[in-house]
């Protein structure tokens, strides 16, 4: 038997600690998180308000740095990168979806989706083609010239998903992506996430709703900055779990 090198996980988090403040006011938001996420996994991070979900998401997305511990994304050690290198990593390897959509007003859906490619230095023709393809993927080919205020909440979030995807990131990070949506739009957005997962995307989704977490292949539960549960499940989107064990 030839020994194959194990694949590099998309995310590797080791002994991650995050503290805010000093002395008596010190808050230990993350108390030693260990976590690997393999390529193609679909992970829901759950936990009560204040359990550290957003703190973890911000570190995973290179928006914040830990107090101690290591964090590797796609094999790159985020702790050893300077601000400029981190910004590039964030732009190329991570796609973000936020609860509040965070689209730029008075800019068309197309221009919003092109934006990460502008920062990435991609030429106009390619930008246009990739943004159109991403909008088509989320079912908005007929809304590309609409501005955010001319779109429903669900459509705005689909634009945000297209914007997150357009750079072909290694990881899609979503913090309560359906938190501001009605039932029908929630279903649309989750269906898109499920399809992306089926096509091999790596997704980490933060949610406090069981119905949303049910779509993931793996559920991680945080209590007071610690992982108290990490389990695999058959995703509700109907995708058979190809790998039931880690
Ligand atoms: P969640 O997203 O699960 O609600 P957070 O990650 O936002 O939890 O917060 C975890 C803990 O860290 C909470 O006790 C919160 O009050 C604290 N916290 C978060 N951000 C800051 C900050 N910038 N300064 C001080 N404390 C913070
Ligand atoms: Mg939060």
Coordinates of C-alpha atoms and ligand atoms in Angstrom, one line a residue:
X1 CA 0.0 0.0 0.0
X2 CA 1.3 3.4 -0.9
X3 CA 0.7 6.0 1.8
X4 CA -1.0 9.0 0.3
X5 CA -0.6 12.4 2.0
X6 CA -3.8 13.4 3.6
X7 CA -5.6 16.3 1.8
X8 CA -5.0 19.7 3.3
X9 CA -8.2 20.8 5.0
X10 CA -9.8 24.0 3.9
X11 CA -9.8 25.2 7.5
X12 CA -7.6 24.1 10.4
X13 CA -8.1 25.7 13.7
X14 CA -5.9 24.7 16.7
X15 CA -6.2 25.8 20.3
X16 CA -7.9 29.0 19.2
X17 CA -8.4 31.5 22.0
X18 CA -10.0 34.9 21.7
X19 CA -10.2 37.3 24.7
X20 CA -11.6 40.8 24.7
X21 CA -10.7 43.4 27.2
X22 CA -8.3 43.3 30.2
X23 CA -8.3 42.4 33.9
X24 CA -11.7 42.2 35.5
X25 CA -13.4 43.2 32.3
X26 CA -11.8 40.3 30.4
X27 CA -14.2 38.3 28.3
X28 CA -13.0 34.9 27.0
X29 CA -15.1 34.6 23.8
X30 CA -13.3 31.5 22.5
X31 CA -11.7 29.1 24.9
X32 CA -9.5 26.7 22.9
X33 CA -11.3 25.7 19.7
X34 CA -10.0 22.8 17.6
X35 CA -11.6 22.3 14.3
X36 CA -10.8 20.9 10.8
X37 CA -13.1 21.5 7.9
X38 CA -12.4 19.3 4.8
X39 CA -13.1 20.4 1.2
X40 CA -16.7 20.0 0.3
X41 CA -18.0 19.9 3.8
X42 CA -21.2 21.8 4.8
X43 CA -21.0 22.8 8.4
X44 CA -23.6 24.6 10.6
X45 CA -22.2 26.3 13.7
X46 CA -24.9 26.7 16.3
X47 CA -25.0 28.2 19.8
X48 CA -26.9 30.7 21.9
X49 CA -26.4 34.4 21.7
X50 CA -23.0 35.2 23.2
X51 CA -21.5 31.7 22.7
X52 CA -18.8 33.0 20.3
X53 CA -20.2 32.3 16.9
X54 CA -19.5 35.7 15.3
X55 CA -16.1 35.9 17.0
X56 CA -15.2 32.5 15.4
X57 CA -16.7 33.5 12.0
X58 CA -14.7 36.8 12.0
X59 CA -11.4 34.9 12.7
X60 CA -12.2 32.2 10.1
X61 CA -12.9 35.0 7.6
X62 CA -9.7 36.8 8.5
X63 CA -11.6 39.9 9.7
X64 CA -10.1 39.5 13.1
X65 CA -7.1 37.8 14.7
X66 CA -7.1 35.4 17.7
X67 CA -5.4 36.1 21.0
X68 CA -3.6 32.8 20.6
X69 CA -3.7 29.6 18.7
X70 CA -3.3 28.9 15.0
X71 CA -5.5 29.2 12.0
X72 CA -4.8 27.8 8.6
X73 CA -6.9 28.5 5.6
X74 CA -6.2 26.4 2.5
X75 CA -2.9 25.5 4.1
X76 CA -1.9 29.2 4.6
X77 CA -1.1 30.2 8.2
X78 CA -3.2 33.4 8.7
X79 CA -1.2 34.3 11.8
X80 CA 2.0 34.7 9.8
X81 CA 0.5 37.0 7.2
X82 CA 0.7 40.8 7.3
X83 CA -2.4 43.1 6.8
X84 CA -1.9 43.2 3.0
X85 CA -1.5 39.5 2.6
X86 CA -4.5 38.9 4.8
X87 CA -6.6 41.3 2.7
X88 CA -5.6 39.3 -0.4
X89 CA -6.5 36.0 1.3
X90 CA -9.9 37.4 2.3
X91 CA -10.6 38.6 -1.2
X92 CA -9.5 35.4 -3.0
X93 CA -10.3 32.5 -0.7
X94 CA -13.3 33.5 1.3
X95 CA -16.8 34.5 0.2
X96 CA -19.0 36.2 2.9
X97 CA -22.7 36.3 3.2
X98 CA -24.1 38.4 6.1
X99 CA -27.5 38.5 7.7
X100 CA -28.1 42.1 6.5
X101 CA -27.0 41.4 2.8
X102 CA -24.5 44.4 2.9
X103 CA -25.1 45.3 -0.8
X104 CA -24.0 48.7 -2.0
X105 CA -27.1 50.9 -2.6
X106 CA -27.7 52.6 -6.0
X107 CA -25.4 50.1 -7.7
X108 CA -26.9 47.4 -9.9
X109 CA -26.9 43.8 -8.9
X110 CA -24.3 43.2 -11.6
X111 CA -22.0 46.0 -10.3
X112 CA -22.4 44.7 -6.8
X113 CA -21.3 41.2 -7.9
X114 CA -18.4 42.6 -10.0
X115 CA -17.0 44.5 -7.0
X116 CA -14.8 41.7 -5.5
X117 CA -13.3 41.2 -8.9
X118 CA -12.6 44.9 -9.2
X119 CA -10.6 44.6 -6.0
X120 CA -9.0 41.5 -7.4
X121 CA -7.8 43.4 -10.4
X122 CA -9.7 41.4 -13.0
X123 CA -10.4 43.1 -16.4
X124 CA -13.8 44.5 -17.3
X125 CA -14.9 41.9 -19.9
X126 CA -14.0 38.9 -17.6
X127 CA -15.6 40.7 -14.6
X128 CA -18.8 41.1 -16.5
X129 CA -18.9 37.5 -17.8
X130 CA -18.2 36.0 -14.3
X131 CA -20.7 38.3 -12.5
X132 CA -23.4 37.4 -15.0
X133 CA -22.6 33.7 -14.6
X134 CA -22.8 34.0 -10.8
X135 CA -26.1 35.8 -11.0
X136 CA -27.5 33.1 -13.3
X137 CA -26.4 30.5 -10.7
X138 CA -28.6 32.1 -8.1
X139 CA -31.5 32.5 -10.5
X140 CA -31.3 36.2 -11.0
X141 CA -30.3 36.4 -14.7
X142 CA -33.4 38.6 -15.3
X143 CA -32.6 41.1 -12.5
X144 CA -29.0 42.0 -13.2
X145 CA -29.7 45.7 -13.8
X146 CA -31.9 46.1 -10.7
X147 CA -30.6 48.0 -7.7
X148 CA -30.9 46.6 -4.2
X149 CA -34.0 48.7 -3.3
X150 CA -35.8 47.3 -6.4
X151 CA -35.3 43.7 -5.1
X152 CA -37.0 41.7 -2.4
X153 CA -35.0 40.6 0.6
X154 CA -34.6 37.1 -0.7
X155 CA -33.4 38.4 -4.1
X156 CA -30.9 40.8 -2.3
X157 CA -29.5 37.8 -0.4
X158 CA -29.2 35.9 -3.6
X159 CA -27.2 38.8 -5.1
X160 CA -25.0 38.6 -2.0
X161 CA -24.5 34.9 -2.5
X162 CA -23.5 35.6 -6.1
X163 CA -21.1 38.2 -4.9
X164 CA -19.6 35.7 -2.4
X165 CA -19.2 33.1 -5.2
X166 CA -17.8 35.2 -8.0
X167 CA -14.2 34.9 -6.9
X168 CA -14.5 31.1 -6.7
X169 CA -13.5 31.1 -3.1
X170 CA -12.2 28.0 -1.2
X171 CA -14.7 28.7 1.5
X172 CA -18.2 30.2 1.7
X173 CA -18.9 31.8 5.2
X174 CA -22.4 32.8 6.1
X175 CA -23.4 34.4 9.4
X176 CA -27.2 34.0 9.9
X177 CA -27.9 34.3 6.1
X178 CA -31.6 33.7 6.5
X179 CA -32.0 35.7 9.7
X180 CA -33.8 38.6 7.9
X181 CA -35.8 36.5 5.4
X182 CA -39.4 35.3 5.3
X183 CA -40.1 31.6 5.0
X184 CA -40.3 31.5 1.2
X185 CA -37.0 33.4 0.7
X186 CA -35.3 31.3 3.4
X187 CA -36.2 28.2 1.4
X188 CA -34.8 29.8 -1.8
X189 CA -31.5 30.8 -0.2
X190 CA -31.1 27.4 1.5
X191 CA -31.8 25.6 -1.8
X192 CA -29.0 27.6 -3.4
X193 CA -26.7 26.7 -0.5
X194 CA -27.6 23.0 -0.9
X195 CA -26.9 23.1 -4.6
X196 CA -23.6 24.8 -4.0
X197 CA -22.7 22.1 -1.5
X198 CA -23.7 19.4 -4.0
X199 CA -21.4 21.0 -6.5
X200 CA -18.5 20.6 -4.1
X201 CA -18.4 24.0 -2.4
X202 CA -17.1 24.2 1.2
X203 CA -19.7 26.0 3.3
X204 CA -19.7 27.2 7.0
X205 CA -23.0 28.5 8.0
X206 CA -23.8 30.2 11.3
X207 CA -27.3 29.9 12.6
X208 CA -29.3 29.5 15.7
X209 CA -32.2 27.8 13.9
X210 CA -32.6 24.1 13.8
X211 CA -34.4 24.1 10.5
X212 CA -31.5 25.9 8.9
X213 CA -28.8 23.7 10.5
X214 CA -30.7 20.7 9.3
X215 CA -29.5 21.4 5.8
X216 CA -25.8 21.0 6.7
X217 CA -23.9 17.7 6.7
X218 CA -22.2 18.5 10.0
X219 CA -23.4 20.4 13.1
X220 CA -21.0 22.0 15.6
X221 CA -22.4 23.5 18.8
X222 CA -20.7 26.2 20.9
X223 CA -21.4 26.9 24.5
X224 CA -19.4 29.7 26.2
X225 CA -16.7 29.7 23.5
X226 CA -16.2 25.9 23.5
X227 CA -17.2 23.1 21.1
X228 CA -19.6 20.9 23.1
X229 CA -20.9 18.9 20.1
X230 CA -19.6 18.0 16.6
X231 CA -21.8 15.5 14.7
X232 CA -22.5 14.4 11.2
X233 CA -26.1 14.1 9.9
X234 CA -28.0 13.4 6.7
X235 CA -28.6 16.8 5.2
X236 CA -32.3 17.9 4.9
X237 CA -31.6 19.1 1.3
X238 CA -31.8 15.4 0.3
X239 CA -28.1 14.9 -0.4
X240 CA -27.0 11.5 0.7
X241 CA -24.0 11.8 3.1
X242 CA -21.1 10.6 0.9
X243 CA -18.9 10.4 3.9
X244 CA -20.7 9.5 7.1
X245 CA -17.6 9.3 9.2
X246 CA -14.7 11.6 9.5
Ligands
LIG1 P1 -22.5 35.2 19.2 O1 -22.2 35.6 17.8 O2 -22.5 33.7 19.4 O3 -23.7 35.8 19.7 P2 -20.1 36.7 19.9 O4 -19.0 36.0 19.2 O5 -20.7 37.9 19.3 O6 -21.3 35.6 20.2 O7 -19.7 37.1 21.4 C1 -19.0 36.2 22.3 C2 -18.7 36.9 23.6 O8 -17.7 37.9 23.4 C3 -19.9 37.6 24.2 O9 -19.8 37.5 25.6 C4 -19.7 39.0 23.8 O10 -20.3 39.9 24.7 C5 -18.2 39.2 23.7 N1 -17.7 40.1 22.7 C6 -17.9 40.0 21.3 N2 -17.3 41.0 20.7 C7 -16.7 41.8 21.6 C8 -16.0 43.0 21.6 N3 -15.6 43.6 20.5 N4 -15.5 43.5 22.8 C9 -15.8 42.9 24.0 N5 -16.5 41.7 24.1 C10 -17.0 41.2 22.9
LIG2 MG1 -23.4 36.7 16.4

